[in-house]
Coordinates of C-alpha atoms in Angstrom, one line a residue:
M1 CA 29.5 30.8 69.7
N2 CA 30.4 31.2 73.4
R3 CA 28.0 28.3 74.1
C4 CA 29.8 26.3 71.4
L5 CA 33.1 26.9 73.1
E6 CA 31.6 26.0 76.5
L7 CA 30.3 22.7 75.1
A8 CA 33.5 21.9 73.2
S9 CA 35.7 22.2 76.3
K10 CA 33.9 19.2 77.9
G11 CA 35.9 17.0 75.5
L12 CA 39.3 18.2 76.8
E13 CA 40.3 14.8 78.4
S14 CA 38.7 12.5 75.8
V15 CA 38.9 13.6 72.2
S16 CA 42.6 13.9 71.5
P17 CA 44.0 13.7 68.8
N18 CA 40.8 15.2 67.5
P19 CA 40.0 18.9 68.3
M20 CA 37.4 20.0 70.8
V21 CA 34.2 21.0 69.0
G22 CA 30.8 22.2 70.1
S23 CA 27.8 23.0 68.0
V24 CA 24.5 24.9 68.6
I25 CA 21.5 25.1 66.3
V26 CA 19.3 28.2 66.5
Y27 CA 15.7 28.6 65.0
Q28 CA 14.1 32.1 65.2
G29 CA 16.5 33.2 68.0
E30 CA 16.0 30.1 70.1
I31 CA 18.4 27.2 70.6
I32 CA 16.7 24.0 69.4
G33 CA 19.7 21.7 69.5
E34 CA 23.2 21.4 70.7
G35 CA 26.0 18.9 71.0
Y36 CA 29.8 18.4 71.3
H37 CA 32.4 15.8 70.3
I38 CA 32.4 13.6 73.4
K39 CA 35.1 11.0 72.6
Y40 CA 37.7 10.2 69.9
G41 CA 36.2 8.0 67.3
K42 CA 32.6 8.9 68.2
E43 CA 30.1 11.3 66.5
H44 CA 31.3 14.8 65.9
A45 CA 29.6 17.9 67.5
E46 CA 27.5 18.8 64.4
V47 CA 26.1 15.2 64.3
N48 CA 25.1 15.3 67.9
A49 CA 23.6 18.8 67.6
I50 CA 21.5 17.8 64.6
A51 CA 20.4 14.5 66.3
S52 CA 19.2 16.5 69.4
V53 CA 16.7 18.6 67.4
K54 CA 13.3 17.1 67.9
D55 CA 11.6 18.6 64.9
K56 CA 14.0 18.1 62.0
S57 CA 11.7 20.1 59.7
L58 CA 13.0 23.3 61.5
L59 CA 16.5 22.7 60.3
K60 CA 15.8 24.1 56.8
D61 CA 15.2 27.5 58.4
S62 CA 17.9 27.3 61.1
T63 CA 21.4 28.5 61.7
L64 CA 24.1 26.1 62.8
Y65 CA 27.0 27.5 65.0
V66 CA 30.2 25.6 65.4
N67 CA 33.6 26.7 66.8
L68 CA 35.6 24.8 64.1
E69 CA 35.1 24.3 60.4
P70 CA 33.0 21.2 59.7
C71 CA 35.0 18.3 58.3
A72 CA 34.8 17.3 54.6
H73 CA 36.5 13.9 54.7
F74 CA 35.7 10.4 55.7
G75 CA 37.6 9.4 58.8
K76 CA 36.3 7.4 61.7
T77 CA 32.9 9.1 60.9
P78 CA 31.3 10.6 57.7
P79 CA 31.9 14.2 56.8
C80 CA 29.9 16.7 58.9
S81 CA 29.6 19.1 56.0
N82 CA 27.7 16.4 54.0
L83 CA 25.2 16.0 56.9
I84 CA 24.6 19.8 57.1
I85 CA 23.9 19.8 53.3
E86 CA 21.7 16.8 53.6
H87 CA 19.5 18.5 56.2
K88 CA 19.3 21.7 54.1
I89 CA 20.6 24.0 56.9
P90 CA 20.8 27.4 55.1
K91 CA 23.3 29.2 57.3
V92 CA 26.5 28.1 59.1
V93 CA 28.5 30.3 61.5
I94 CA 32.1 29.1 62.2
G95 CA 34.6 30.2 64.9
C96 CA 37.8 29.4 62.9
G97 CA 39.0 27.3 60.0
D98 CA 40.6 23.9 60.4
S99 CA 44.3 23.8 59.3
F100 CA 44.3 19.9 59.3
S101 CA 45.3 19.1 55.7
D102 CA 42.2 16.8 55.1
V103 CA 39.9 19.7 55.9
N104 CA 41.6 23.2 55.6
G105 CA 38.8 25.0 53.8
K106 CA 37.3 22.0 52.0
G107 CA 34.3 21.9 54.3
I108 CA 33.5 25.6 53.7
I109 CA 33.9 25.2 49.9
K110 CA 31.6 22.2 49.9
M111 CA 28.9 23.9 51.9
E112 CA 29.1 27.1 49.8
K113 CA 28.8 25.1 46.6
A114 CA 25.6 23.6 48.0
G115 CA 24.2 27.2 48.5
I116 CA 24.7 27.5 52.2
K117 CA 25.7 30.9 53.6
V118 CA 28.9 30.5 55.6
S119 CA 30.3 33.0 58.0
I120 CA 33.7 32.5 59.6
G121 CA 35.8 34.3 62.2
V122 CA 33.3 34.7 65.0
L123 CA 35.3 34.5 68.3
E124 CA 38.2 33.3 66.2
K125 CA 40.9 34.0 68.8
E126 CA 39.0 32.2 71.5
S127 CA 38.3 29.3 69.1
R128 CA 42.0 28.9 68.2
E129 CA 43.0 29.2 71.9
L130 CA 40.6 26.4 72.9
N131 CA 42.3 24.0 70.4
K132 CA 45.8 25.3 70.8
R133 CA 47.2 21.8 71.0
F134 CA 45.5 20.7 67.8
F135 CA 46.6 23.8 65.9
T136 CA 50.2 23.7 67.2
F137 CA 50.5 20.0 66.2
H138 CA 49.2 20.5 62.6
E139 CA 50.8 23.9 61.9
K140 CA 54.2 23.4 63.7
K141 CA 54.5 19.7 63.3
R142 CA 55.2 19.1 67.0
P143 CA 53.2 18.8 70.2
Y144 CA 52.0 21.8 72.2
I145 CA 54.7 22.1 75.0
I146 CA 53.8 22.9 78.6
L147 CA 56.7 23.5 81.1
K148 CA 55.8 22.8 84.7
W149 CA 57.8 23.2 87.9
A150 CA 57.5 24.1 91.5
E151 CA 60.0 26.5 93.1
S152 CA 60.6 27.8 96.6
K153 CA 59.9 31.4 97.6
D154 CA 63.6 32.1 97.2
G155 CA 63.8 30.7 93.7
F156 CA 65.1 27.1 94.0
I157 CA 63.6 24.1 92.3
A158 CA 65.2 21.5 94.5
P159 CA 67.4 21.4 97.7
K160 CA 71.1 21.1 97.5
N161 CA 72.5 17.5 97.4
Q162 CA 69.0 16.0 97.2
T163 CA 69.1 12.3 98.2
A164 CA 65.3 11.5 98.6
P165 CA 62.1 12.4 96.8
F166 CA 61.2 16.0 97.6
W167 CA 57.8 17.8 97.2
M168 CA 57.6 21.4 98.3
T169 CA 54.0 22.4 97.3
S170 CA 50.7 21.6 99.0
K171 CA 48.2 18.7 98.5
D172 CA 45.9 21.1 96.6
S173 CA 48.7 21.8 94.1
K174 CA 49.5 18.1 93.8
K175 CA 45.8 17.4 92.8
L176 CA 45.9 20.3 90.3
V177 CA 49.1 18.9 88.8
H178 CA 47.4 15.5 88.4
Q179 CA 44.4 17.3 86.8
F180 CA 46.9 18.9 84.3
R181 CA 48.2 15.4 83.5
T182 CA 44.7 14.1 82.6
E183 CA 44.4 16.9 80.0
E184 CA 47.7 16.2 78.1
D185 CA 48.9 13.3 75.9
A186 CA 52.4 12.9 77.3
I187 CA 54.7 13.9 80.1
L188 CA 58.6 14.1 80.1
V189 CA 61.3 14.1 82.7
G190 CA 65.1 13.8 82.6
R191 CA 67.2 11.0 84.1
I192 CA 68.2 12.8 87.3
T193 CA 64.6 13.7 88.2
A194 CA 63.5 10.1 87.5
E195 CA 66.3 8.9 89.8
K196 CA 66.0 11.3 92.7
D197 CA 62.2 11.8 92.8
N198 CA 61.1 8.4 91.6
P199 CA 57.9 9.8 90.1
S200 CA 55.0 7.7 88.8
L201 CA 53.8 10.5 86.4
T202 CA 50.3 9.1 86.6
V203 CA 46.9 10.7 87.4
R204 CA 46.3 8.7 90.6
E205 CA 44.9 11.7 92.5
M206 CA 42.2 12.3 89.8
E207 CA 40.0 10.4 87.4
G208 CA 41.3 10.2 83.9
E209 CA 43.8 8.4 81.6
N210 CA 47.5 8.4 82.4
P211 CA 49.6 10.3 79.9
T212 CA 52.4 8.5 78.0
R213 CA 55.5 8.8 80.1
I214 CA 58.8 9.9 78.5
V215 CA 62.2 9.8 80.1
I216 CA 65.7 10.7 78.8
D217 CA 68.2 8.1 79.9
K218 CA 71.2 8.3 77.6
D219 CA 73.2 5.3 78.9
L220 CA 70.2 3.3 80.4
K221 CA 71.4 3.9 83.9
L222 CA 68.0 4.0 85.5
S223 CA 66.9 1.1 87.8
K224 CA 64.1 -0.9 86.4
E225 CA 62.6 -0.9 89.9
L226 CA 61.6 2.8 89.5
N227 CA 57.9 3.7 89.3
L228 CA 58.3 4.9 85.7
F229 CA 58.7 1.2 84.6
N230 CA 55.7 -0.2 86.5
N231 CA 53.5 -0.8 83.4
E232 CA 50.7 1.5 84.8
A233 CA 51.2 3.6 81.6
K234 CA 53.2 3.5 78.4
T235 CA 56.7 4.7 78.9
I236 CA 59.1 5.8 76.1
I237 CA 62.8 5.8 77.0
F238 CA 65.1 7.8 74.7
N239 CA 68.7 6.4 74.8
T240 CA 71.8 5.7 72.8
L241 CA 71.9 1.9 73.1
Q242 CA 68.8 0.1 71.9
T243 CA 65.4 0.2 70.3
K244 CA 63.3 -2.4 72.0
E245 CA 59.8 -3.0 73.4
I246 CA 59.5 -4.7 76.9
D247 CA 55.9 -4.8 78.2
S248 CA 54.7 -1.2 78.1
N249 CA 58.2 0.2 78.0
Y250 CA 59.4 1.4 74.6
Y251 CA 63.1 2.0 74.2
I252 CA 64.1 4.4 71.3
K253 CA 67.7 4.6 70.2
D254 CA 68.9 8.1 69.3
D255 CA 72.4 9.6 68.7
F256 CA 71.5 12.5 71.0
N257 CA 72.5 15.1 68.4
N258 CA 69.6 17.6 68.3
L259 CA 67.9 15.4 70.9
I260 CA 65.0 17.8 71.6
E261 CA 64.1 18.0 67.9
S262 CA 64.4 14.2 67.7
I263 CA 62.1 13.7 70.6
L264 CA 59.5 16.1 69.1
Q265 CA 59.7 14.4 65.7
E266 CA 59.1 11.0 67.3
L267 CA 56.1 12.3 69.3
Y268 CA 54.7 13.9 66.2
K269 CA 55.0 10.5 64.4
Q270 CA 53.1 9.0 67.3
N271 CA 50.3 11.5 67.1
I272 CA 51.0 13.0 70.5
Q273 CA 49.6 16.5 70.4
S274 CA 50.6 17.8 73.8
L275 CA 53.5 17.4 76.2
I276 CA 54.2 18.4 79.8
I277 CA 57.9 18.8 80.7
E278 CA 58.2 18.2 84.5
G279 CA 61.9 18.4 85.0
G280 CA 64.5 18.7 86.1
A281 CA 66.0 22.1 85.8
K282 CA 68.5 21.2 83.1
T283 CA 65.8 19.5 80.9
L284 CA 63.4 22.4 81.4
Q285 CA 66.1 25.0 80.6
S286 CA 67.1 23.1 77.4
F287 CA 63.6 23.5 76.0
I288 CA 63.6 27.1 77.0
D289 CA 66.9 27.8 75.4
E290 CA 65.7 26.2 72.2
K291 CA 62.6 28.3 72.3
L292 CA 60.6 25.1 72.0
W293 CA 57.8 25.8 74.5
D294 CA 54.4 27.3 74.4
E295 CA 53.3 27.7 78.0
A296 CA 54.9 27.5 81.5
R297 CA 53.0 26.7 84.7
I298 CA 55.0 27.7 87.7
F299 CA 54.0 26.9 91.3
T300 CA 55.7 29.1 94.0
A301 CA 55.6 27.5 97.5
S302 CA 56.0 29.3 100.8
T303 CA 59.1 27.1 101.4
I304 CA 62.5 28.8 101.7
L305 CA 65.5 26.6 100.8
V306 CA 68.3 29.2 101.1
E307 CA 70.4 27.1 98.7
G308 CA 69.8 24.4 96.1
V309 CA 69.2 24.0 92.3
K310 CA 68.1 27.3 90.8
S311 CA 64.8 27.5 89.0
P312 CA 64.8 27.8 85.2
N313 CA 65.3 31.2 83.7
I314 CA 62.2 32.1 81.6
K315 CA 60.7 35.1 80.0
G316 CA 57.2 35.5 78.5
E317 CA 53.8 37.0 79.0
I318 CA 52.0 36.3 82.3
V319 CA 48.4 35.3 81.3
F320 CA 47.1 33.9 84.5
E321 CA 47.8 34.0 88.2
T322 CA 46.0 32.4 91.2
D323 CA 46.6 30.9 94.6
A324 CA 46.4 27.1 94.5
G325 CA 45.9 26.4 98.2
E326 CA 49.0 27.5 100.0
D327 CA 50.9 28.0 96.8
H328 CA 50.9 30.6 94.0
L329 CA 50.4 29.5 90.4
E330 CA 51.5 31.6 87.4
I331 CA 51.0 30.7 83.8
I332 CA 53.3 32.3 81.2
K333 CA 52.9 32.2 77.4
N334 CA 55.8 32.2 75.1
D335 CA 56.1 35.6 73.3

């Protein structure tokens, strides 16, 4: 199962909105086939694992391992549970069940009815953690929310009276942030951050697809000359004035009552499973206050500002710490 998880993680940047899945086939204690879901719309892990087995006659005496319950419905590809049954694989070991309504136990029932011995719950915690975005989306009906900011050593997120774009962390941290962006579906900033920092919110320092950019601009005050509107990626602008599409910019009118809930509902409708909140302090704190966050990634630079905009106030469980070049990175999970 550890090998399944290792294989599955290779699909992190390319399978959304599908989950990451890896599969291993074992015959008499030896791995004879393995595969993973490589890209959304392409073959699933079990299909690739079965296809990799050179001698298909061995399948009737083999065990198939997979970190997520095999699907039971026709989507972009046929059901994996049907293929397992077709090849008469006698035993299937599953990391965790699939809470997506079109699956949700149906694959297991189908295989058991065909006489296959099914075991479930092997490395279940690790299997759910790998697909935390997928499970959050289907179980909580919203994207998995990651807060991200950089702060000075003395606890400020930006200098006082900022008038120009400001970056306090190292080049190594910047590359890591761009890597984070390749792994998520969307990224959000508030109007003030868009105005003062003029961010592009793309992955230009790394290879990968740009996330959907989201900006909150209540009265449409932002200049159309800003990088956010450069058509390098889709941009959604939440405002109170209009719903309109101009090139790759999508304006969505909202009354700004329960704005955060409205944003998350819209992203759910658009099948966006993960969201990075990159600022500013007020926007970040609003998600924290509403308890609508799952993970925070906080860079602490060696810079000392003495005064400025205070960093968000957050509490949670520290699950990871490391030095990212000259900076310190801390990852906190919501309790």
